[in-house]
PDB file of C-alpha atoms in Angstrom:
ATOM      1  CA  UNK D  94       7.659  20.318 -18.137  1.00 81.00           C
ATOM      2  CA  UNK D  95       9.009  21.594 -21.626  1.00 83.00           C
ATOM      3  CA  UNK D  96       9.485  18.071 -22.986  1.00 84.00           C
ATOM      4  CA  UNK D  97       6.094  16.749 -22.210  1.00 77.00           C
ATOM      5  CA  UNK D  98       4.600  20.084 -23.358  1.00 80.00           C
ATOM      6  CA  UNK D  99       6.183  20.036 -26.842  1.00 82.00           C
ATOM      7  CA  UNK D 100       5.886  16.671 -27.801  1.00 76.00           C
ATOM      8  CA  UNK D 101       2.345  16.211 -25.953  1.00 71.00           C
ATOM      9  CA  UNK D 102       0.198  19.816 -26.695  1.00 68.00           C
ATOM     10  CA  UNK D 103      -0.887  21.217 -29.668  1.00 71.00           C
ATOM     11  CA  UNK D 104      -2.646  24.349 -30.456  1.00 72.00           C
ATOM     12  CA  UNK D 105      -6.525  23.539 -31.169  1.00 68.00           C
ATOM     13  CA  UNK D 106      -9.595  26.053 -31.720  1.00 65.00           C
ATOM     14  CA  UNK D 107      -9.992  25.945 -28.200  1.00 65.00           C
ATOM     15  CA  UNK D 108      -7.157  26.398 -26.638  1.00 60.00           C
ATOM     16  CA  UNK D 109      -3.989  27.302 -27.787  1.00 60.00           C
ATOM     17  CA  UNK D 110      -1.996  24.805 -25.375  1.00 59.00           C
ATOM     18  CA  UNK D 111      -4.060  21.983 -25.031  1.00 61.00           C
ATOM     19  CA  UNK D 112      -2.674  18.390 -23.933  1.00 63.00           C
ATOM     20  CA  UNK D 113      -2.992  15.925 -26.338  1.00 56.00           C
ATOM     21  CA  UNK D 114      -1.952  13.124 -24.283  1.00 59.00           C
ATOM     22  CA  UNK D 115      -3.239  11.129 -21.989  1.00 65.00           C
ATOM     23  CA  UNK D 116      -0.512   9.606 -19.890  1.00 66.00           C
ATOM     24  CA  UNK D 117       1.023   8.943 -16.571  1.00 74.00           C
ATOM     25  CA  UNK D 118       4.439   7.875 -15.997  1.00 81.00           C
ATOM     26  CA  UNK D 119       5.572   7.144 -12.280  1.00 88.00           C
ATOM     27  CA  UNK D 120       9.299   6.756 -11.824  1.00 90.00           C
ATOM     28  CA  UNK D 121      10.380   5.178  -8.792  1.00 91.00           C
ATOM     29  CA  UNK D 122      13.422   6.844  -7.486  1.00 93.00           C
ATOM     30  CA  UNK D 123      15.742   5.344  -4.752  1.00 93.00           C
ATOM     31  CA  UNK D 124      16.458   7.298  -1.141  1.00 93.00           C
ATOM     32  CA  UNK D 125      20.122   7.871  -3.549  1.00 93.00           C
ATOM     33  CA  UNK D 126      18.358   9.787  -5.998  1.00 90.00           C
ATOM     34  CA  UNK D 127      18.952   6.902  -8.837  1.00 92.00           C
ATOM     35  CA  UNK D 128      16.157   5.977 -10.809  1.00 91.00           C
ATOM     36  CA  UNK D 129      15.059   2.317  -9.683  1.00 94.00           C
ATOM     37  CA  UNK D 130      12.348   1.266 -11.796  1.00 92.00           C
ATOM     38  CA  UNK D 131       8.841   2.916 -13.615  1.00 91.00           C
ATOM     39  CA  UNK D 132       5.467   2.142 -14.322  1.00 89.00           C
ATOM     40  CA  UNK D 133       3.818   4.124 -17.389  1.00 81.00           C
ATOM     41  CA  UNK D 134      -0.123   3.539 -17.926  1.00 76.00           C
ATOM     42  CA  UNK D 135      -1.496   3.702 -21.245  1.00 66.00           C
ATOM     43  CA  UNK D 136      -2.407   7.044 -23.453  1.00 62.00           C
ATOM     44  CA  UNK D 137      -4.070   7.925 -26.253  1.00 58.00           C
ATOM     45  CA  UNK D 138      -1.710  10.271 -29.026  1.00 61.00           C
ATOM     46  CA  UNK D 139      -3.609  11.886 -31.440  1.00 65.00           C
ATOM     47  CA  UNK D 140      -1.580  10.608 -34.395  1.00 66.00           C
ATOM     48  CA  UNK D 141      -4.010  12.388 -36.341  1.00 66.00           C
ATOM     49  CA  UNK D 142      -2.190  15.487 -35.463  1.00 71.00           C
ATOM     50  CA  UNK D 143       1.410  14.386 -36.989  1.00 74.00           C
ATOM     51  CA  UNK D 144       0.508  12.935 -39.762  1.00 74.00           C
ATOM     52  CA  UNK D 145      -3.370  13.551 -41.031  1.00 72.00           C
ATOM     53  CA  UNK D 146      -5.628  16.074 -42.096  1.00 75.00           C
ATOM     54  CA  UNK D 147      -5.611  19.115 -39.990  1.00 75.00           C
ATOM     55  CA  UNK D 148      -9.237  21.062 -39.248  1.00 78.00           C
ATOM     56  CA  UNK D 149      -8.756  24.818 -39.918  1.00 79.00           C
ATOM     57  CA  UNK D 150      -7.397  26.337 -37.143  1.00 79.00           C
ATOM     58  CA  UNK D 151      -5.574  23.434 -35.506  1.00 77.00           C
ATOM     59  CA  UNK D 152      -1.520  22.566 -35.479  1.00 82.00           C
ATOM     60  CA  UNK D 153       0.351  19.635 -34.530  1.00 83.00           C
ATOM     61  CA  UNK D 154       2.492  19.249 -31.685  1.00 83.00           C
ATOM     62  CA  UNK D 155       4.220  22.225 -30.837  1.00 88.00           C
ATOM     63  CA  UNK D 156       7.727  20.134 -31.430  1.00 92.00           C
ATOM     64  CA  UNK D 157       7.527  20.426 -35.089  1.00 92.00           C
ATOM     65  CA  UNK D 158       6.995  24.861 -34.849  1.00 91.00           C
ATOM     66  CA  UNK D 159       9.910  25.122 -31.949  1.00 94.00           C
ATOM     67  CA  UNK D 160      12.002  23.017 -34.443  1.00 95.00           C
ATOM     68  CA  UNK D 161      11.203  24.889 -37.456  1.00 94.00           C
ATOM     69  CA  UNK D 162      11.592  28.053 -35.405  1.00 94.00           C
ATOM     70  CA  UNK D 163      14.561  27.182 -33.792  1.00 96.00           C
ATOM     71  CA  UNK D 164      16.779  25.583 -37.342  1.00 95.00           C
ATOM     72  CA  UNK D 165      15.334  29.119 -39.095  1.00 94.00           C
ATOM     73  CA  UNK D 166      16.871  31.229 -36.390  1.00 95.00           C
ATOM     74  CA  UNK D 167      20.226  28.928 -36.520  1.00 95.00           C
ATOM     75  CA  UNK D 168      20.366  29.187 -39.979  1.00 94.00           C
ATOM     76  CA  UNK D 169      20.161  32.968 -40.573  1.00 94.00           C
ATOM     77  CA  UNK D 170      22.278  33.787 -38.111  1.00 93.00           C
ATOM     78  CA  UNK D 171      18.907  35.884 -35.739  1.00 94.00           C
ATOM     79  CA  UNK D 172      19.152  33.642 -32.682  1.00 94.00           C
ATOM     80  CA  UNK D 173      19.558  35.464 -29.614  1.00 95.00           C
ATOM     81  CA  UNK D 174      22.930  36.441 -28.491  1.00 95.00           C
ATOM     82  CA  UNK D 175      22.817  34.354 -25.650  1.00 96.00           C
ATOM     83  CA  UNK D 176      25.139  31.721 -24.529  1.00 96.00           C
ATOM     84  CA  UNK D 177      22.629  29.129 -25.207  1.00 96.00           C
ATOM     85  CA  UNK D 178      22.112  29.627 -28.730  1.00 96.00           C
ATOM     86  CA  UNK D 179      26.016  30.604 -29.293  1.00 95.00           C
ATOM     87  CA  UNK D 180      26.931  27.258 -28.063  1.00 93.00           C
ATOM     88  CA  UNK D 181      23.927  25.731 -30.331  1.00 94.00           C
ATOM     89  CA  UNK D 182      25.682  27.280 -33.397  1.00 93.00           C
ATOM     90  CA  UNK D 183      29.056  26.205 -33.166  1.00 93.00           C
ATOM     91  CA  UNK D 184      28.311  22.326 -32.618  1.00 93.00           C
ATOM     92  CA  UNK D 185      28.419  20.979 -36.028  1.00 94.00           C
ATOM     93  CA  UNK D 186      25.874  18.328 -35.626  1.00 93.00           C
ATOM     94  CA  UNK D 187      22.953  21.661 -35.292  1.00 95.00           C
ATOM     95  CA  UNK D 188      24.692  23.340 -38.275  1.00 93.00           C
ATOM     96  CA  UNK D 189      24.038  20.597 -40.396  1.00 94.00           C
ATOM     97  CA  UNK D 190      20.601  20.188 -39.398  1.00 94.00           C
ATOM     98  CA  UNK D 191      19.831  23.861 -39.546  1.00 94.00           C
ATOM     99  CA  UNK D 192      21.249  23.450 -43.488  1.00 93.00           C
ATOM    100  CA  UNK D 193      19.486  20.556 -44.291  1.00 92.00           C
ATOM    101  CA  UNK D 194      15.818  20.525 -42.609  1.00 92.00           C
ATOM    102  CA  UNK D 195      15.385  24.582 -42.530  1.00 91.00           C
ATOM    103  CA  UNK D 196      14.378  24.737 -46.175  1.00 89.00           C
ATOM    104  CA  UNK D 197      12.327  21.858 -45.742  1.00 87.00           C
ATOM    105  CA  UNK D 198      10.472  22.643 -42.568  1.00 89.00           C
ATOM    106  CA  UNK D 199       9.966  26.316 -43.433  1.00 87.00           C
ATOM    107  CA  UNK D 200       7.891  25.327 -47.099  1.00 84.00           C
ATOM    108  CA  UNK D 201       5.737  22.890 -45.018  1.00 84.00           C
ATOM    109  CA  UNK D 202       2.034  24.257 -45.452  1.00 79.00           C
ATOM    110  CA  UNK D 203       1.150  22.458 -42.072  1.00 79.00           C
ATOM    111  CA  UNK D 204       3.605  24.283 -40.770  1.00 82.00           C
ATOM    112  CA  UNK D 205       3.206  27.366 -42.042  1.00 75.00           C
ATOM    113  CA  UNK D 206       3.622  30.699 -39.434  1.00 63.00           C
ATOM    114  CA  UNK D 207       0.333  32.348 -38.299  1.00 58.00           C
ATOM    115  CA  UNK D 208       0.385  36.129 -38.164  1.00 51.00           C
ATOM    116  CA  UNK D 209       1.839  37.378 -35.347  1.00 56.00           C
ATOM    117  CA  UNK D 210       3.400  34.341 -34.365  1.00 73.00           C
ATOM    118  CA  UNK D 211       5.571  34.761 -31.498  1.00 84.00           C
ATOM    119  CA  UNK D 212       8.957  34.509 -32.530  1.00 89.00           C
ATOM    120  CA  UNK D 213      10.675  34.935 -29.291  1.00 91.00           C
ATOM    121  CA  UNK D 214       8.534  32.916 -27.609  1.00 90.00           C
ATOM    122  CA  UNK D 215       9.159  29.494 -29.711  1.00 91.00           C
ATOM    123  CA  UNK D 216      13.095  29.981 -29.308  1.00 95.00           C
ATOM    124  CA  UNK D 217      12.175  30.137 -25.552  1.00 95.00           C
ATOM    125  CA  UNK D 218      10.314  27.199 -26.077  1.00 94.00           C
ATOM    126  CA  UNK D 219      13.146  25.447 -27.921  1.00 96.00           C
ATOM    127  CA  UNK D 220      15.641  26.019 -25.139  1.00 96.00           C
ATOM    128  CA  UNK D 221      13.307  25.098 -22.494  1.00 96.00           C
ATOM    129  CA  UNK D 222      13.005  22.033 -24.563  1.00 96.00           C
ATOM    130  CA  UNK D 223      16.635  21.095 -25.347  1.00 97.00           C
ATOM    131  CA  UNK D 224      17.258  21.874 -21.591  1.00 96.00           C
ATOM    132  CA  UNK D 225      14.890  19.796 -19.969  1.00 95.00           C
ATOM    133  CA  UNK D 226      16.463  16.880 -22.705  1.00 95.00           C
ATOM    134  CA  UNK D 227      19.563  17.368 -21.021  1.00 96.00           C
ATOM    135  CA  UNK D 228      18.136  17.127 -17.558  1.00 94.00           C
ATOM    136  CA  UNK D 229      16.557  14.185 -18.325  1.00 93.00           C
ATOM    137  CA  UNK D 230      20.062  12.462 -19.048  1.00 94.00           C
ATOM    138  CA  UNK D 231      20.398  12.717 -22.605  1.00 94.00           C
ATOM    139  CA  UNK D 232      23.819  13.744 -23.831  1.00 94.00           C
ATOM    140  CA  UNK D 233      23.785  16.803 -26.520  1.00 94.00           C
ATOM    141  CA  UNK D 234      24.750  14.954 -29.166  1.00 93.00           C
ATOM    142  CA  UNK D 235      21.308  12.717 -27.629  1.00 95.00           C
ATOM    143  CA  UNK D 236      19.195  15.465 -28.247  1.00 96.00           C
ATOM    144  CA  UNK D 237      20.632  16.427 -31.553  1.00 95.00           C
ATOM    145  CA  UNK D 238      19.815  13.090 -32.733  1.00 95.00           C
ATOM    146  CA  UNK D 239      15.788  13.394 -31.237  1.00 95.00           C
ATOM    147  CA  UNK D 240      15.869  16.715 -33.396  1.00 96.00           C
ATOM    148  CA  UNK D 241      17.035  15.329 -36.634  1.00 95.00           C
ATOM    149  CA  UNK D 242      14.232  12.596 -36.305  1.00 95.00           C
ATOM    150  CA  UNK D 243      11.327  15.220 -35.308  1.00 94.00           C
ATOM    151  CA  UNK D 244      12.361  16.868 -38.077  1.00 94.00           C
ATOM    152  CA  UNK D 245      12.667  13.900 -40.468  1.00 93.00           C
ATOM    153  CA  UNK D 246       9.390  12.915 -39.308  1.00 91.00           C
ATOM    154  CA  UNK D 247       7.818  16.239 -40.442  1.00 89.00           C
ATOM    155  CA  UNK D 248       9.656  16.214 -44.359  1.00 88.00           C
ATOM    156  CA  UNK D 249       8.427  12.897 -44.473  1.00 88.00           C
ATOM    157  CA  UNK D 250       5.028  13.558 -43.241  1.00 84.00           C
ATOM    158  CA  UNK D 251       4.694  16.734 -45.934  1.00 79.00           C
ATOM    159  CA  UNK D 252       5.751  15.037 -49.031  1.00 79.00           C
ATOM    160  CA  UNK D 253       2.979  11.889 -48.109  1.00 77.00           C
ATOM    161  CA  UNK D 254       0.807  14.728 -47.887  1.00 69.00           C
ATOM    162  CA  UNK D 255       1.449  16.366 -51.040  1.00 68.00           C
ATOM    163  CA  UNK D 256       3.394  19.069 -49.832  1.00 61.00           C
ATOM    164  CA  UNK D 257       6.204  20.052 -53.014  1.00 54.00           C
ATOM    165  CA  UNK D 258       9.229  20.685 -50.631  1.00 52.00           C
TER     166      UNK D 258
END
């Protein structure tokens, strides 16, 4: 599941996709396909990994890099020519985020690009994302809103950390 992947995994020494969460949610769906009622045990976030010291070679949740990747590619105009990312760049509420939290995201040192980061593959990632969003129910302008907070939560993580944005 994209969601659960970016918000729960994080590249570590390791293992470059490696679950951070510990977690199950059970959703109890009626015989009419409507969702009736849940139950969601405990888990365990690293919170480390938003908002503390990182060891060399580790990254926070993959979120924050799809994001980063995602606003950067909205905001110089090299998203793919696909439908997808047309759409994304016409809504105004992306626009505005893409003006606002690009600069900011792309001088974060714990977010800093890796050589031969794959470029292609976090925009796949992003869509994946925004797209299971939407399946879950959220309207666009739903997921928008999740965005501008993931992203607020990374400004605001770099300048408690020192970072000069």
């Amino acid at each position: 599941n994209p969601v659960l992947e970016a918000f729960g995994n994080a590249r570590t020494r390791q293992n470059g996709n490696s679950s951070r969460f510990g977690k199950f949610v059970e959703v109890h769906i009626s015989h009419a396909g409507r969702v009736v009622g849940g139950t969601l045990k405990p888990y365990m976030l690293e919170a480390s990994r938003v908002a503390g010291d990182l060891v060399a070679g580790e990254r926070t949740y993959h979120v924050f890099y799809l994001l980063r990747t995602a606003l950067a590619a909205l905001s110089s105009g090299t998203a793919p020519k696909t439908p997808f990312w047309a759409q994304l760049a016409q809504v105004p509420e992306w626009a505005e985020l893409a003006r606002i939290a690009c600069p900011a995201l792309a001088a974060s040192p714990r977010l800093l690009g890796s050589a031969g980061e794959d470029v292609s593959g976090a925009l796949a990632g992003f869509e994946g994302l925004v797209e299971g969003l939407l399946g879950t129910g959220m309207r666009p302008d739903e997921v928008a809103e999740c965005c501008r907070l993931v992203a607020a939560v990374a400004v605001v993580v770099a300048v408690a950390v020192g970072a000069v944005l």
